[in-house]
Amino acid sequence: MLITHDTRCALDTVVDLVNTAPEDEPASDGLPDVAALGDFVRNHEISDVGTLSEFDLSAVRKIRGRFASVFAAPDARTAAGLINELVAAAGTTPRLTDHDGYDWHVHYFAPGASVADHLAADCGMALAFFVVAGEQERLRRCEAPDCRRAFVDLSRNRSRRYCDSRTCGNRLHVAAYRARRKEAAG
Ligand SMILES: [Zn+2]
Ligand SMILES: [Zn+2]
């Protein structure tokens, strides 16, 4: 499937957003305060965001939970319903843009949208393309039992089971190594 630069950025953003809320440890929220949300916005180059407030923080946390459900959706129909709700609530204004030297692409967030609505519209549409392409199952959660981070599997044959965090990558290598040893030992 063709993934444009902007879709790729939106995917990275939504994955990072979902992963600021670890499933097992609600205490270690990656978006603890407005300053952290400001860092998130800057790091992901989210454009046209005004002054952030506590209201923005709670709104972003709310849509983060809804995005997490999309990554946990068992099938395309469930994912589609969740994405429709997210995008509808955000109120979108699709428009073509070639800002900052990028090729023509579509922005979905309405002018003056809050950061939560911006994320819901543009990240929601990025995820929508996967449903349209019949690729919803690429939106995954890591299968390592104590990880469960969200990721998008962009491998050719949809074979990725673990996120690319160092821990999960290493665990995979160790498991493969042990299996080989066991086999060799007969
Ligand atoms: Zn753009
Ligand atoms: Zn993982």
PDB file of C-alpha atoms and ligand atoms in Angstrom:
ATOM      1  CA  MET A   1       0.000   0.000   0.000  1.00  0.00           C
ATOM      2  CA  LEU A   2       1.143   3.524  -0.741  1.00  0.00           C
ATOM      3  CA  ILE A   3       1.843   5.489   2.404  1.00  0.00           C
ATOM      4  CA  THR A   4       2.449   9.196   1.876  1.00  0.00           C
ATOM      5  CA  HIS A   5       4.778  11.227   4.035  1.00  0.00           C
ATOM      6  CA  ASP A   6       1.919  12.822   5.941  1.00  0.00           C
ATOM      7  CA  THR A   7       0.171   9.529   6.599  1.00  0.00           C
ATOM      8  CA  ARG A   8       3.447   8.129   7.860  1.00  0.00           C
ATOM      9  CA  CYS A   9       3.849  11.084  10.241  1.00  0.00           C
ATOM     10  CA  ALA A  10       0.256  10.704  11.444  1.00  0.00           C
ATOM     11  CA  LEU A  11       0.844   6.993  12.064  1.00  0.00           C
ATOM     12  CA  ASP A  12       4.024   7.650  14.048  1.00  0.00           C
ATOM     13  CA  THR A  13       2.139  10.272  16.038  1.00  0.00           C
ATOM     14  CA  VAL A  14      -0.831   8.079  16.895  1.00  0.00           C
ATOM     15  CA  VAL A  15       1.379   5.120  17.834  1.00  0.00           C
ATOM     16  CA  ASP A  16       3.481   7.339  20.100  1.00  0.00           C
ATOM     17  CA  LEU A  17       0.324   8.868  21.562  1.00  0.00           C
ATOM     18  CA  VAL A  18      -1.221   5.503  22.428  1.00  0.00           C
ATOM     19  CA  ASN A  19       2.095   4.367  23.907  1.00  0.00           C
ATOM     20  CA  THR A  20       2.238   7.282  26.355  1.00  0.00           C
ATOM     21  CA  ALA A  21      -0.403   5.321  28.289  1.00  0.00           C
ATOM     22  CA  PRO A  22       1.058   1.982  29.342  1.00  0.00           C
ATOM     23  CA  GLU A  23      -1.749  -0.531  29.862  1.00  0.00           C
ATOM     24  CA  ASP A  24      -0.326  -2.067  33.006  1.00  0.00           C
ATOM     25  CA  GLU A  25       1.024   1.008  34.750  1.00  0.00           C
ATOM     26  CA  PRO A  26      -1.479   3.856  34.719  1.00  0.00           C
ATOM     27  CA  ALA A  27       0.810   5.612  37.216  1.00  0.00           C
ATOM     28  CA  SER A  28       3.524   6.182  34.616  1.00  0.00           C
ATOM     29  CA  ASP A  29       1.518   8.299  32.171  1.00  0.00           C
ATOM     30  CA  GLY A  30       3.737   9.765  29.453  1.00  0.00           C
ATOM     31  CA  LEU A  31       1.493  12.832  29.295  1.00  0.00           C
ATOM     32  CA  PRO A  32       1.413  13.834  32.977  1.00  0.00           C
ATOM     33  CA  ASP A  33       0.889  17.561  32.456  1.00  0.00           C
ATOM     34  CA  VAL A  34       0.408  20.365  29.944  1.00  0.00           C
ATOM     35  CA  ALA A  35       4.181  20.809  29.534  1.00  0.00           C
ATOM     36  CA  ALA A  36       4.514  17.162  28.481  1.00  0.00           C
ATOM     37  CA  LEU A  37       1.719  17.656  25.964  1.00  0.00           C
ATOM     38  CA  GLY A  38       3.622  20.694  24.638  1.00  0.00           C
ATOM     39  CA  ASP A  39       6.726  18.534  24.156  1.00  0.00           C
ATOM     40  CA  PHE A  40       4.659  15.902  22.384  1.00  0.00           C
ATOM     41  CA  VAL A  41       3.225  18.514  19.999  1.00  0.00           C
ATOM     42  CA  ARG A  42       6.695  19.911  19.219  1.00  0.00           C
ATOM     43  CA  ASN A  43       8.353  16.511  18.815  1.00  0.00           C
ATOM     44  CA  HIS A  44       5.694  15.405  16.344  1.00  0.00           C
ATOM     45  CA  GLU A  45       5.598  18.741  14.511  1.00  0.00           C
ATOM     46  CA  ILE A  46       1.832  19.059  14.894  1.00  0.00           C
ATOM     47  CA  SER A  47       1.049  22.276  13.063  1.00  0.00           C
ATOM     48  CA  ASP A  48      -1.303  25.152  13.925  1.00  0.00           C
ATOM     49  CA  VAL A  49      -1.567  24.373  17.630  1.00  0.00           C
ATOM     50  CA  GLY A  50      -2.230  27.380  19.856  1.00  0.00           C
ATOM     51  CA  THR A  51      -1.631  27.777  23.591  1.00  0.00           C
ATOM     52  CA  LEU A  52      -2.261  24.520  25.414  1.00  0.00           C
ATOM     53  CA  SER A  53      -4.412  24.200  28.520  1.00  0.00           C
ATOM     54  CA  GLU A  54      -5.582  21.597  31.047  1.00  0.00           C
ATOM     55  CA  PHE A  55      -8.636  21.211  28.853  1.00  0.00           C
ATOM     56  CA  ASP A  56      -6.420  20.179  25.919  1.00  0.00           C
ATOM     57  CA  LEU A  57      -4.607  17.696  28.123  1.00  0.00           C
ATOM     58  CA  SER A  58      -7.774  15.938  29.267  1.00  0.00           C
ATOM     59  CA  ALA A  59      -9.217  15.989  25.724  1.00  0.00           C
ATOM     60  CA  VAL A  60      -6.050  14.435  24.297  1.00  0.00           C
ATOM     61  CA  ARG A  61      -6.022  11.759  26.997  1.00  0.00           C
ATOM     62  CA  LYS A  62      -9.627  10.949  26.138  1.00  0.00           C
ATOM     63  CA  ILE A  63      -8.967  10.449  22.419  1.00  0.00           C
ATOM     64  CA  ARG A  64      -5.789   8.526  23.301  1.00  0.00           C
ATOM     65  CA  GLY A  65      -8.004   5.943  24.972  1.00  0.00           C
ATOM     66  CA  ARG A  66     -10.200   5.769  21.895  1.00  0.00           C
ATOM     67  CA  PHE A  67      -7.204   5.326  19.600  1.00  0.00           C
ATOM     68  CA  ALA A  68      -5.988   2.543  21.885  1.00  0.00           C
ATOM     69  CA  SER A  69      -9.304   0.759  21.248  1.00  0.00           C
ATOM     70  CA  VAL A  70      -8.709   0.977  17.484  1.00  0.00           C
ATOM     71  CA  PHE A  71      -5.375  -0.850  17.894  1.00  0.00           C
ATOM     72  CA  ALA A  72      -7.112  -3.469  20.030  1.00  0.00           C
ATOM     73  CA  ALA A  73     -10.063  -3.869  17.616  1.00  0.00           C
ATOM     74  CA  PRO A  74     -10.585  -7.544  16.692  1.00  0.00           C
ATOM     75  CA  ASP A  75     -11.839  -6.825  13.168  1.00  0.00           C
ATOM     76  CA  ALA A  76     -12.285  -4.136  10.514  1.00  0.00           C
ATOM     77  CA  ARG A  77     -15.926  -3.461  11.374  1.00  0.00           C
ATOM     78  CA  THR A  78     -15.122  -2.687  14.988  1.00  0.00           C
ATOM     79  CA  ALA A  79     -12.192  -0.488  13.948  1.00  0.00           C
ATOM     80  CA  ALA A  80     -14.350   1.326  11.380  1.00  0.00           C
ATOM     81  CA  GLY A  81     -17.012   2.143  13.960  1.00  0.00           C
ATOM     82  CA  LEU A  82     -14.433   3.514  16.391  1.00  0.00           C
ATOM     83  CA  ILE A  83     -12.678   5.578  13.713  1.00  0.00           C
ATOM     84  CA  ASN A  84     -15.993   6.977  12.451  1.00  0.00           C
ATOM     85  CA  GLU A  85     -16.850   8.187  15.948  1.00  0.00           C
ATOM     86  CA  LEU A  86     -13.428   9.749  16.461  1.00  0.00           C
ATOM     87  CA  VAL A  87     -13.416  11.591  13.148  1.00  0.00           C
ATOM     88  CA  ALA A  88     -17.049  12.697  13.353  1.00  0.00           C
ATOM     89  CA  ALA A  89     -16.549  14.184  16.814  1.00  0.00           C
ATOM     90  CA  ALA A  90     -13.515  16.129  15.584  1.00  0.00           C
ATOM     91  CA  GLY A  91     -15.345  17.874  12.739  1.00  0.00           C
ATOM     92  CA  THR A  92     -13.131  17.709   9.648  1.00  0.00           C
ATOM     93  CA  THR A  93     -12.427  20.080   6.796  1.00  0.00           C
ATOM     94  CA  PRO A  94     -10.465  18.179   4.158  1.00  0.00           C
ATOM     95  CA  ARG A  95      -8.237  20.451   2.110  1.00  0.00           C
ATOM     96  CA  LEU A  96      -5.283  20.058  -0.208  1.00  0.00           C
ATOM     97  CA  THR A  97      -1.977  21.536   0.856  1.00  0.00           C
ATOM     98  CA  ASP A  98       1.658  21.468  -0.288  1.00  0.00           C
ATOM     99  CA  HIS A  99       3.110  23.185   2.788  1.00  0.00           C
ATOM    100  CA  ASP A 100       6.811  23.053   3.666  1.00  0.00           C
ATOM    101  CA  GLY A 101       7.874  21.602   0.322  1.00  0.00           C
ATOM    102  CA  TYR A 102       5.838  18.381   0.609  1.00  0.00           C
ATOM    103  CA  ASP A 103       3.867  17.025  -2.346  1.00  0.00           C
ATOM    104  CA  TRP A 104       0.144  17.650  -2.475  1.00  0.00           C
ATOM    105  CA  HIS A 105      -1.682  15.887   0.302  1.00  0.00           C
ATOM    106  CA  VAL A 106      -4.862  16.312   2.303  1.00  0.00           C
ATOM    107  CA  HIS A 107      -5.142  17.820   5.764  1.00  0.00           C
ATOM    108  CA  TYR A 108      -8.334  16.910   7.598  1.00  0.00           C
ATOM    109  CA  PHE A 109      -8.310  18.999  10.762  1.00  0.00           C
ATOM    110  CA  ALA A 110     -10.523  22.101  10.717  1.00  0.00           C
ATOM    111  CA  PRO A 111      -8.779  25.494  10.828  1.00  0.00           C
ATOM    112  CA  GLY A 112      -8.390  26.512  14.462  1.00  0.00           C
ATOM    113  CA  ALA A 113      -9.078  22.960  15.680  1.00  0.00           C
ATOM    114  CA  SER A 114      -7.950  22.062  19.205  1.00  0.00           C
ATOM    115  CA  VAL A 115      -4.979  19.715  19.388  1.00  0.00           C
ATOM    116  CA  ALA A 116      -7.288  16.822  20.352  1.00  0.00           C
ATOM    117  CA  ASP A 117      -9.554  17.449  17.350  1.00  0.00           C
ATOM    118  CA  HIS A 118      -6.502  17.860  15.109  1.00  0.00           C
ATOM    119  CA  LEU A 119      -5.169  14.473  16.215  1.00  0.00           C
ATOM    120  CA  ALA A 120      -8.575  12.789  16.015  1.00  0.00           C
ATOM    121  CA  ALA A 121      -9.130  14.060  12.451  1.00  0.00           C
ATOM    122  CA  ASP A 122      -5.730  13.473  10.866  1.00  0.00           C
ATOM    123  CA  CYS A 123      -4.637  10.385  12.797  1.00  0.00           C
ATOM    124  CA  GLY A 124      -8.158   8.991  12.509  1.00  0.00           C
ATOM    125  CA  MET A 125      -8.049   9.340   8.721  1.00  0.00           C
ATOM    126  CA  ALA A 126      -4.563   7.801   8.579  1.00  0.00           C
ATOM    127  CA  LEU A 127      -5.959   4.741  10.362  1.00  0.00           C
ATOM    128  CA  ALA A 128      -9.057   4.823   8.133  1.00  0.00           C
ATOM    129  CA  PHE A 129      -6.854   4.194   5.072  1.00  0.00           C
ATOM    130  CA  PHE A 130      -5.776   0.878   6.574  1.00  0.00           C
ATOM    131  CA  VAL A 131      -9.388  -0.235   6.896  1.00  0.00           C
ATOM    132  CA  VAL A 132     -10.104   0.913   3.317  1.00  0.00           C
ATOM    133  CA  ALA A 133      -7.056  -0.978   2.026  1.00  0.00           C
ATOM    134  CA  GLY A 134      -8.161  -4.158   3.814  1.00  0.00           C
ATOM    135  CA  GLU A 135      -5.113  -3.833   6.051  1.00  0.00           C
ATOM    136  CA  GLN A 136      -6.729  -3.165   9.437  1.00  0.00           C
ATOM    137  CA  GLU A 137      -4.875  -6.086  10.973  1.00  0.00           C
ATOM    138  CA  ARG A 138      -1.619  -4.171  10.519  1.00  0.00           C
ATOM    139  CA  LEU A 139      -2.725  -1.975  13.422  1.00  0.00           C
ATOM    140  CA  ARG A 140      -1.487  -4.110  16.281  1.00  0.00           C
ATOM    141  CA  ARG A 141      -0.427  -4.385  19.839  1.00  0.00           C
ATOM    142  CA  CYS A 142       2.864  -6.064  20.735  1.00  0.00           C
ATOM    143  CA  GLU A 143       2.342  -9.705  21.694  1.00  0.00           C
ATOM    144  CA  ALA A 144       4.915  -9.655  24.463  1.00  0.00           C
ATOM    145  CA  PRO A 145       2.687 -10.152  27.500  1.00  0.00           C
ATOM    146  CA  ASP A 146       4.259  -7.424  29.619  1.00  0.00           C
ATOM    147  CA  CYS A 147       4.533  -4.909  26.753  1.00  0.00           C
ATOM    148  CA  ARG A 148       1.402  -4.594  24.611  1.00  0.00           C
ATOM    149  CA  ARG A 149       2.640  -1.374  22.990  1.00  0.00           C
ATOM    150  CA  ALA A 150       0.752  -0.278  19.891  1.00  0.00           C
ATOM    151  CA  PHE A 151       2.560  -0.462  16.546  1.00  0.00           C
ATOM    152  CA  VAL A 152       1.811  -0.482  12.830  1.00  0.00           C
ATOM    153  CA  ASP A 153       3.118  -3.552  11.068  1.00  0.00           C
ATOM    154  CA  LEU A 154       4.530  -2.313   7.751  1.00  0.00           C
ATOM    155  CA  SER A 155       6.307  -5.574   6.961  1.00  0.00           C
ATOM    156  CA  ARG A 156       5.615  -7.070   3.549  1.00  0.00           C
ATOM    157  CA  ASN A 157       3.802 -10.146   4.842  1.00  0.00           C
ATOM    158  CA  ARG A 158       2.216  -8.667   7.997  1.00  0.00           C
ATOM    159  CA  SER A 159       4.362 -10.943  10.106  1.00  0.00           C
ATOM    160  CA  ARG A 160       5.511  -8.640  12.883  1.00  0.00           C
ATOM    161  CA  ARG A 161       4.321  -9.680  16.314  1.00  0.00           C
ATOM    162  CA  TYR A 162       6.451  -7.511  18.556  1.00  0.00           C
ATOM    163  CA  CYS A 163       7.039  -3.785  18.762  1.00  0.00           C
ATOM    164  CA  ASP A 164      10.503  -2.443  17.944  1.00  0.00           C
ATOM    165  CA  SER A 165      11.351  -1.427  21.489  1.00  0.00           C
ATOM    166  CA  ARG A 166      14.794  -2.675  22.477  1.00  0.00           C
ATOM    167  CA  THR A 167      13.370  -4.983  25.115  1.00  0.00           C
ATOM    168  CA  CYS A 168      11.005  -6.817  22.798  1.00  0.00           C
ATOM    169  CA  GLY A 169      13.552  -7.041  19.983  1.00  0.00           C
ATOM    170  CA  ASN A 170      16.113  -8.511  22.384  1.00  0.00           C
ATOM    171  CA  ARG A 171      13.629 -10.892  23.916  1.00  0.00           C
ATOM    172  CA  LEU A 172      12.884 -12.165  20.443  1.00  0.00           C
ATOM    173  CA  HIS A 173      16.572 -12.782  19.736  1.00  0.00           C
ATOM    174  CA  VAL A 174      17.061 -14.525  23.072  1.00  0.00           C
ATOM    175  CA  ALA A 175      14.054 -16.761  22.514  1.00  0.00           C
ATOM    176  CA  ALA A 176      15.290 -17.698  19.027  1.00  0.00           C
ATOM    177  CA  TYR A 177      18.780 -18.353  20.402  1.00  0.00           C
ATOM    178  CA  ARG A 178      17.441 -20.617  23.174  1.00  0.00           C
ATOM    179  CA  ALA A 179      15.276 -22.493  20.690  1.00  0.00           C
ATOM    180  CA  ARG A 180      18.292 -23.108  18.455  1.00  0.00           C
ATOM    181  CA  ARG A 181      20.378 -24.275  21.404  1.00  0.00           C
ATOM    182  CA  LYS A 182      17.671 -26.624  22.528  1.00  0.00           C
ATOM    183  CA  GLU A 183      17.382 -28.033  19.044  1.00  0.00           C
ATOM    184  CA  ALA A 184      21.152 -28.460  18.765  1.00  0.00           C
ATOM    185  CA  ALA A 185      21.265 -30.203  22.138  1.00  0.00           C
ATOM    186  CA  GLY A 186      18.610 -32.602  20.875  1.00  0.00           C
TER     187      GLY A 186
HETATM  188 ZN    ZN B   1       0.828  18.148   5.929  1.00  0.00          ZN
HETATM  189 ZN    ZN B   2       6.785  -4.762  22.760  1.00  0.00          ZN
END
